[in-house]
Short mmCIF file of C-alpha atoms in Angstrom, two decimals:
data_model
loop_
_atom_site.label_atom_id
_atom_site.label_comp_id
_atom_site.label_asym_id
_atom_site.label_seq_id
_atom_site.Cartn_x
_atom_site.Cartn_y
_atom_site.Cartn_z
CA UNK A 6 -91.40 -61.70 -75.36
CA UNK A 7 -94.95 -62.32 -74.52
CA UNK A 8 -97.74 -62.26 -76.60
CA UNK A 9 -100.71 -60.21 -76.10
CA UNK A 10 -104.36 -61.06 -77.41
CA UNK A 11 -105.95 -58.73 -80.11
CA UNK A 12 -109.22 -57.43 -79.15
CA UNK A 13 -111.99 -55.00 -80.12
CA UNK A 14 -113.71 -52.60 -77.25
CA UNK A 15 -116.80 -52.41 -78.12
CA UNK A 16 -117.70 -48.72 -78.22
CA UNK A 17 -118.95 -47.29 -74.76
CA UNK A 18 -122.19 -45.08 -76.15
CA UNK A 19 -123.31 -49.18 -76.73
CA UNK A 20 -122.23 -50.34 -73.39
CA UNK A 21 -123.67 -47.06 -71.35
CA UNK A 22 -126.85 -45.64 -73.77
CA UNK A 23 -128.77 -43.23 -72.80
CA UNK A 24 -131.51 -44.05 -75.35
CA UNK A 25 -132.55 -47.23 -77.41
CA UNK A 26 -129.60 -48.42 -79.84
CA UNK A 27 -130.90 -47.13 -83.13
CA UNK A 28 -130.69 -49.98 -85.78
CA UNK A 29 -130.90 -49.86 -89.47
CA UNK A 30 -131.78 -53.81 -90.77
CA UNK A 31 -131.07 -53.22 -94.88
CA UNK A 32 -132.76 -56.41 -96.09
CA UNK A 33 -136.39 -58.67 -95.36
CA UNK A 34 -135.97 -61.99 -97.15
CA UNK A 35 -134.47 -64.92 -95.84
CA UNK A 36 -131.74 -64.09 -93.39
CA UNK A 37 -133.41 -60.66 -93.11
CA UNK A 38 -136.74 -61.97 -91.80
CA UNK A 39 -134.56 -64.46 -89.46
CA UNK A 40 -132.49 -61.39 -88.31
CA UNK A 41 -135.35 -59.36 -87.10
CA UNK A 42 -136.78 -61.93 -85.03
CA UNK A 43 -133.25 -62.50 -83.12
CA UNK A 44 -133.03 -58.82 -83.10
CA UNK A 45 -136.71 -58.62 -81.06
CA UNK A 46 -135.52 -61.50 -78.87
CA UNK A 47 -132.25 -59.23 -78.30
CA UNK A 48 -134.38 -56.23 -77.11
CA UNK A 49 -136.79 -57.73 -74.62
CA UNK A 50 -133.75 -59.55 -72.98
CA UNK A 51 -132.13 -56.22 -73.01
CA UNK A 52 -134.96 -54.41 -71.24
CA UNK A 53 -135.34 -57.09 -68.77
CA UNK A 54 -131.65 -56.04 -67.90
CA UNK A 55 -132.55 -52.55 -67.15
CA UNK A 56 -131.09 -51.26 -70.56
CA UNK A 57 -132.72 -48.89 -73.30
CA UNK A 58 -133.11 -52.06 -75.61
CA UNK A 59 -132.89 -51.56 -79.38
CA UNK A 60 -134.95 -49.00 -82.41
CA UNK A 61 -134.86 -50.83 -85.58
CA UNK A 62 -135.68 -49.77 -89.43
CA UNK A 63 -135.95 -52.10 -91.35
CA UNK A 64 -135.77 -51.22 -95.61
CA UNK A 65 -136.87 -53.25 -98.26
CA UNK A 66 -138.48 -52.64 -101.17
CA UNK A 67 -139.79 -56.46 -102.25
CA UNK A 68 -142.64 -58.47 -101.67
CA UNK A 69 -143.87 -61.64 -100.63
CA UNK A 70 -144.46 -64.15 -103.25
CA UNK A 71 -145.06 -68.24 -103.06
CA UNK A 72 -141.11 -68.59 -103.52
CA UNK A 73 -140.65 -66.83 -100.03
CA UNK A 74 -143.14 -69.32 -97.87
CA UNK A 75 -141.49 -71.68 -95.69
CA UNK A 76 -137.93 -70.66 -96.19
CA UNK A 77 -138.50 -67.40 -95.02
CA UNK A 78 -140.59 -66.01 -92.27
CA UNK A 79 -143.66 -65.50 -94.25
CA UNK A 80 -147.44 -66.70 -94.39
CA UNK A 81 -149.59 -67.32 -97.29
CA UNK A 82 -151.79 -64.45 -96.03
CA UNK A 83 -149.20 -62.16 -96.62
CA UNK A 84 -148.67 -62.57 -100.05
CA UNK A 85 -147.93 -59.28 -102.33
CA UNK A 86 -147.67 -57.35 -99.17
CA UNK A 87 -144.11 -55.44 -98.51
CA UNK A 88 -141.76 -58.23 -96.86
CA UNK A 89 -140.25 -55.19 -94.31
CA UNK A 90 -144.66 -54.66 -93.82
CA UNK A 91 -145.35 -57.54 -93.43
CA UNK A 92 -142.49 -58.67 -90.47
CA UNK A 93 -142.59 -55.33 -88.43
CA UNK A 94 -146.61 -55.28 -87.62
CA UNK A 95 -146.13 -58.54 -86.81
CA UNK A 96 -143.21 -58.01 -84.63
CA UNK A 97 -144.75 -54.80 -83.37
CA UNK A 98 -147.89 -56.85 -82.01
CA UNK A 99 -146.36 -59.40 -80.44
CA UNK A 100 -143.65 -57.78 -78.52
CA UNK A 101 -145.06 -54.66 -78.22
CA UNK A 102 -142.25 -52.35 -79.79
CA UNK A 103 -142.51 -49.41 -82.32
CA UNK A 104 -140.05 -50.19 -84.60
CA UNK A 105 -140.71 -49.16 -88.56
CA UNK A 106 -140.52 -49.99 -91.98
CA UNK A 107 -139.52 -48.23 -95.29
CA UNK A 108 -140.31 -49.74 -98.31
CA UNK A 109 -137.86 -49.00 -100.05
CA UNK A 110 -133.85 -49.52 -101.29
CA UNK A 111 -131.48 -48.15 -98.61
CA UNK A 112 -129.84 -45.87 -101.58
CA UNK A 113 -128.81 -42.17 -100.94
CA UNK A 114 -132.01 -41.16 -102.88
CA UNK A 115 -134.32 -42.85 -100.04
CA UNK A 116 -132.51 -41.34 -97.37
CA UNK A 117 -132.78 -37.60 -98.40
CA UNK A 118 -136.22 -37.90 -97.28
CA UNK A 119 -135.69 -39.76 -93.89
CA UNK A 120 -135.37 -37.69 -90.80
CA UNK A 121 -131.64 -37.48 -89.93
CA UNK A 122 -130.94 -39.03 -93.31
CA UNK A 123 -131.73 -42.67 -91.77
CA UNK A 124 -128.47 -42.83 -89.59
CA UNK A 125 -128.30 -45.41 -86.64
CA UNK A 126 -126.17 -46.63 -84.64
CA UNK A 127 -125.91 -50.45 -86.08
CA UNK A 128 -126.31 -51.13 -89.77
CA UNK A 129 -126.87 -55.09 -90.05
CA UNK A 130 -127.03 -55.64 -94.02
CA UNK A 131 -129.13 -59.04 -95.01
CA UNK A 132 -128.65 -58.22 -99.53
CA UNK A 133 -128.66 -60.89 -102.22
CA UNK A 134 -125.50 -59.39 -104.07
CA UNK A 135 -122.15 -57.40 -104.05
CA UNK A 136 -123.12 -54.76 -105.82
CA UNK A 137 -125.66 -54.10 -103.19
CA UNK A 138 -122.87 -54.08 -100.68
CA UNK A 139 -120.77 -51.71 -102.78
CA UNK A 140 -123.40 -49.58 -102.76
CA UNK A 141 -124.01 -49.15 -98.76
CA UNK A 142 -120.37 -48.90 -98.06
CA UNK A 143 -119.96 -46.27 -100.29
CA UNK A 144 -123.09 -44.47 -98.30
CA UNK A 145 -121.24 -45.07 -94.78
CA UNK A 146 -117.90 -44.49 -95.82
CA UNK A 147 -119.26 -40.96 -95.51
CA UNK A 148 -119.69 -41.53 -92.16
CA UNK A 149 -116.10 -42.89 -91.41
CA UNK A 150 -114.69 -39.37 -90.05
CA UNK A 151 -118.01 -37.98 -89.04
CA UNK A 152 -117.39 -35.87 -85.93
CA UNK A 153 -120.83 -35.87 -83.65
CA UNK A 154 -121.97 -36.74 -80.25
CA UNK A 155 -125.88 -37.39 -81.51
CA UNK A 156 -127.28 -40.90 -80.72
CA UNK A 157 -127.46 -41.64 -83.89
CA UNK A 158 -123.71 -41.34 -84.72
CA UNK A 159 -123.05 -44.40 -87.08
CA UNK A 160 -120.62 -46.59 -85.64
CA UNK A 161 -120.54 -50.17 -86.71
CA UNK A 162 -121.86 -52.16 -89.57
CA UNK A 163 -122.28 -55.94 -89.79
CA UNK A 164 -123.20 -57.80 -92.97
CA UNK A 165 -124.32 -61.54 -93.36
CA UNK A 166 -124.31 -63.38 -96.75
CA UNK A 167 -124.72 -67.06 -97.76
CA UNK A 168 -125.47 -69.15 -100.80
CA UNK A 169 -126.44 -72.95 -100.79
CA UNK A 170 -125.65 -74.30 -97.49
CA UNK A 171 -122.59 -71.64 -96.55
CA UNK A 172 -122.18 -68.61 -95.46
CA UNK A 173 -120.16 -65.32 -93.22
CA UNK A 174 -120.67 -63.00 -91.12
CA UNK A 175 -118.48 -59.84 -90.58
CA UNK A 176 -118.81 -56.95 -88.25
CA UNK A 177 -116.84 -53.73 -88.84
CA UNK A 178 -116.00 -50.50 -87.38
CA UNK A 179 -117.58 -47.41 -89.27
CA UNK A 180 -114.00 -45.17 -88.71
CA UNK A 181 -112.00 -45.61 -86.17
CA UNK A 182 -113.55 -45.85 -83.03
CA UNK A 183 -111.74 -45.03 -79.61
CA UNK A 184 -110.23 -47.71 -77.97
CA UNK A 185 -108.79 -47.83 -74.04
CA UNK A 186 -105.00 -48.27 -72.95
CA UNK A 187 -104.65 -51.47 -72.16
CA UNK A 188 -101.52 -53.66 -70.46
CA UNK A 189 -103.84 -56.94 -70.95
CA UNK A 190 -104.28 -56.54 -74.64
CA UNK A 191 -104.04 -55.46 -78.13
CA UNK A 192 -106.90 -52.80 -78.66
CA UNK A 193 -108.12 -52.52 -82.03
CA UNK A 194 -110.59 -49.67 -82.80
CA UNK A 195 -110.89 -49.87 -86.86
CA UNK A 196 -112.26 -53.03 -88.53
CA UNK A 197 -112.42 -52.60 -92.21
CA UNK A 198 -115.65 -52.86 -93.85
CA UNK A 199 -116.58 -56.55 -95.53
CA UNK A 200 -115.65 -54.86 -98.91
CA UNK A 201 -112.21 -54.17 -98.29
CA UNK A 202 -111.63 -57.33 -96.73
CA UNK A 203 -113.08 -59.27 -99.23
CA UNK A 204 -113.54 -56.98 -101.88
CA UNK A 205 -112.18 -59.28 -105.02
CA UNK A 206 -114.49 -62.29 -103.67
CA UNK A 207 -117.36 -59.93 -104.16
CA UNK A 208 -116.36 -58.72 -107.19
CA UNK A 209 -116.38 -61.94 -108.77
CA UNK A 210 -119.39 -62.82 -106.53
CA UNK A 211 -122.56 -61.41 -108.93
CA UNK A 212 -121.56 -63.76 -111.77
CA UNK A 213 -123.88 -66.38 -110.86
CA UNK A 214 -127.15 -66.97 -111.84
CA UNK A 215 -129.75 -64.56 -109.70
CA UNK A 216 -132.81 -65.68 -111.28
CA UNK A 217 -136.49 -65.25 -108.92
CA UNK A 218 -137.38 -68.55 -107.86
CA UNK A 219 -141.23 -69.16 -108.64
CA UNK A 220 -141.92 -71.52 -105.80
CA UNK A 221 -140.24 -72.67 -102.05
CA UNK A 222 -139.12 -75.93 -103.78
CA UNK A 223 -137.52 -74.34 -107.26
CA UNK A 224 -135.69 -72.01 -104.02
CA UNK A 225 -134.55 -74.82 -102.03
CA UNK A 226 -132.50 -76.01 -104.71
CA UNK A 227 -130.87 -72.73 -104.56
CA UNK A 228 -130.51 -72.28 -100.75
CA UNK A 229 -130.62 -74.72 -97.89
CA UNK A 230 -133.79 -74.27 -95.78
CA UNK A 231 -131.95 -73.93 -92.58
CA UNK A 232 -129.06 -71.53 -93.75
CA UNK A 233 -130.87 -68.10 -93.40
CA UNK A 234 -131.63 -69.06 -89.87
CA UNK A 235 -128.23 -70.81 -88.61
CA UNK A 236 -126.70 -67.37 -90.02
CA UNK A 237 -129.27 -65.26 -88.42
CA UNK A 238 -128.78 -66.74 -84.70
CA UNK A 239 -124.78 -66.84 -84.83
CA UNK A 240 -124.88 -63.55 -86.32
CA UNK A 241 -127.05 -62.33 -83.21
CA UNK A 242 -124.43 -63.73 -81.00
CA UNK A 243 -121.75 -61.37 -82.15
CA UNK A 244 -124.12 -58.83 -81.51
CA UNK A 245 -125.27 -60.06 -78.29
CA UNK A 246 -121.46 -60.37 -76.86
CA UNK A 247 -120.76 -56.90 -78.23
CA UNK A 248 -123.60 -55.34 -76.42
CA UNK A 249 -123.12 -57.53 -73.11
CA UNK A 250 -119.31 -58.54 -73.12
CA UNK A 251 -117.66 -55.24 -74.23
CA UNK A 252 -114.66 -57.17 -75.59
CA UNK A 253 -114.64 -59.17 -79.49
CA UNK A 254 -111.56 -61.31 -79.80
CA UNK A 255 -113.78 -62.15 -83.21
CA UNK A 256 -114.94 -60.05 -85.41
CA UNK A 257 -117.30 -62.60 -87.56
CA UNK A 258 -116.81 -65.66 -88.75
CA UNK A 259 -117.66 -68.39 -92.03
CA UNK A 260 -119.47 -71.15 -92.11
CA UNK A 261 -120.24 -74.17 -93.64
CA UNK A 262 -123.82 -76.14 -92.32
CA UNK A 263 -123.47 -79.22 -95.17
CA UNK A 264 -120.22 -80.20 -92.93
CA UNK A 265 -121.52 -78.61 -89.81
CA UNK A 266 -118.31 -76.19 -89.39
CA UNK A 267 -117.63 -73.02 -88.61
CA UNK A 268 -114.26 -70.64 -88.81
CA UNK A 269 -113.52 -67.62 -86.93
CA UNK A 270 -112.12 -64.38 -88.00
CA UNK A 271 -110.33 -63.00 -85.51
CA UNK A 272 -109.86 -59.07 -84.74
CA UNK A 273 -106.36 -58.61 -86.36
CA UNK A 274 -104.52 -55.37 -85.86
CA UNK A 275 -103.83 -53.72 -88.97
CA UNK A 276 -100.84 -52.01 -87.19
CA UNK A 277 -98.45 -54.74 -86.15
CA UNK A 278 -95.63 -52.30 -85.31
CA UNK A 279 -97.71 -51.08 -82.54
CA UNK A 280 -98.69 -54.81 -81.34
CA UNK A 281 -95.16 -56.13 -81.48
CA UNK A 282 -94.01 -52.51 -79.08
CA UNK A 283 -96.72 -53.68 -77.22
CA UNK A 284 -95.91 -57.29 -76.69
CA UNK A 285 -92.34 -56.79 -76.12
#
């Protein structure tokens, strides 16, 4: 009996657009801020290659204060502005895009009001808590068996957390998304959503102290200064090997930067009857 890899297509609207990837960034602060930079990296490689490049949103309803200088991508001149502000005119000027910003919480109540009720493509979630989390995969479970052919069709969602000096990444599927026959490998075409993989680690995850910091050092104690950014870049090179490979044998991973290690997590099938047929 052989043994065949597992593997994720990536969906082919991402592979073959026929307009910008539209991309909903829910969170500005530290890994946020990081995040959008990668992300504006991401599109003028991607344009350079002769494809649509990427749309972002980004939501958040906070502001800068002196906690936020240094660790996260903000100058003193920007204090009390919006954070989500603040980064897109900045990233709008220097590479030239048009991407926006809502200043506010990506809740149901904010999206009544957007145009197309703020779906995209990609939903990349930088939030502080679980609850948080709960929250936004309760709004795209609704998307989960949403039949459409529009470019804005929702269709995967990855979310990156961290305290001190660890953290994860995880990208799922938002339903189940069509997968090709393969002979070679294992297709996989639903990843479950970060809380219903790790739903009792968040659970128990908002019992810790959330306290504002009032200044960059009080928030160092709190989170390494290179964390947000070590996330931010491996996170962007899931992304960048879903849009360029077409094939995830991992679907995130965890990390640890105070021992300089990091752990895979592998696309598993959640049907093993149908690998083992397969293998056999």
């Amino acid at each position: 009996m052989k043994t065949l890899t597992t593997v994720h297509i990536t969906d082919n609207y991402l592979v073959n657009p026929t307009n910008p990837i539209t991309v909903n960034l829910i969170g500005a602060g530290g890994t946020g801020s990081q995040m959008l930079t990668c992300l504006a990296r991401m599109n003028q490689a991607m344009l350079a290659l002769d494809y649509p490049g990427l749309l972002v949103t980004v939501y958040d309803d906070d502001t800068v204060s002196p906690a936020n200088l240094g660790r996260q991508l903000f100058a003193e001149a920007e204090m009390g502005l919006h954070k989500c502000v603040a980064l897109v005119n900045r990233i709008n000027r220097f590479f030239g895009t048009n991407w926006k910003a809502v200043t506010k919480r990506y809740e149901s109540e904010t999206l009544r009001y957007l145009p197309d009720n703020g779906k995209a493509n990609l939903y990349i979630t930088c939030v502080d808590n679980a609850a948080a989390r709960f929250e936004i995969a309760e709004i795209l479970g609704a998307y989960k068996n949403y039949k459409s052919y529009e470019r804005n069709k929702p269709l995967y969602w990855m979310d990156l957390g961290n305290s001190k000096d660890t953290g994860q990444v995880l990208l799922s599927t938002i339903g189940e998304l069509k997968q090709p026959t393969s002979e070679k490998f294992v297709t996989v075409g639903n990843l479950p959503f970060v809380t219903e993989t790790f739903k009792g680690l968040l659970e128990a995850a908002d019992v810790t102290d959330d306290t504002p910091s009032c200044s960059l050092a009080e928030a160092l104690t709190k989170q390494d200064l290179f964390i947000n950014s070590t996330l931010a870049n491996m996170g962007a090179s899931l992304l960048w090997a879903l849009f360029r490979e077409g094939i995830l044998l991992n679907r995130g991973f965890f990390m640890n930067l105070h021992d300089f290690r990091t752990q895979p997590l592998k696309v598993v099938d959640d049907k093993p009857e149908i690998a083992e047929q397969a293998a056999a």
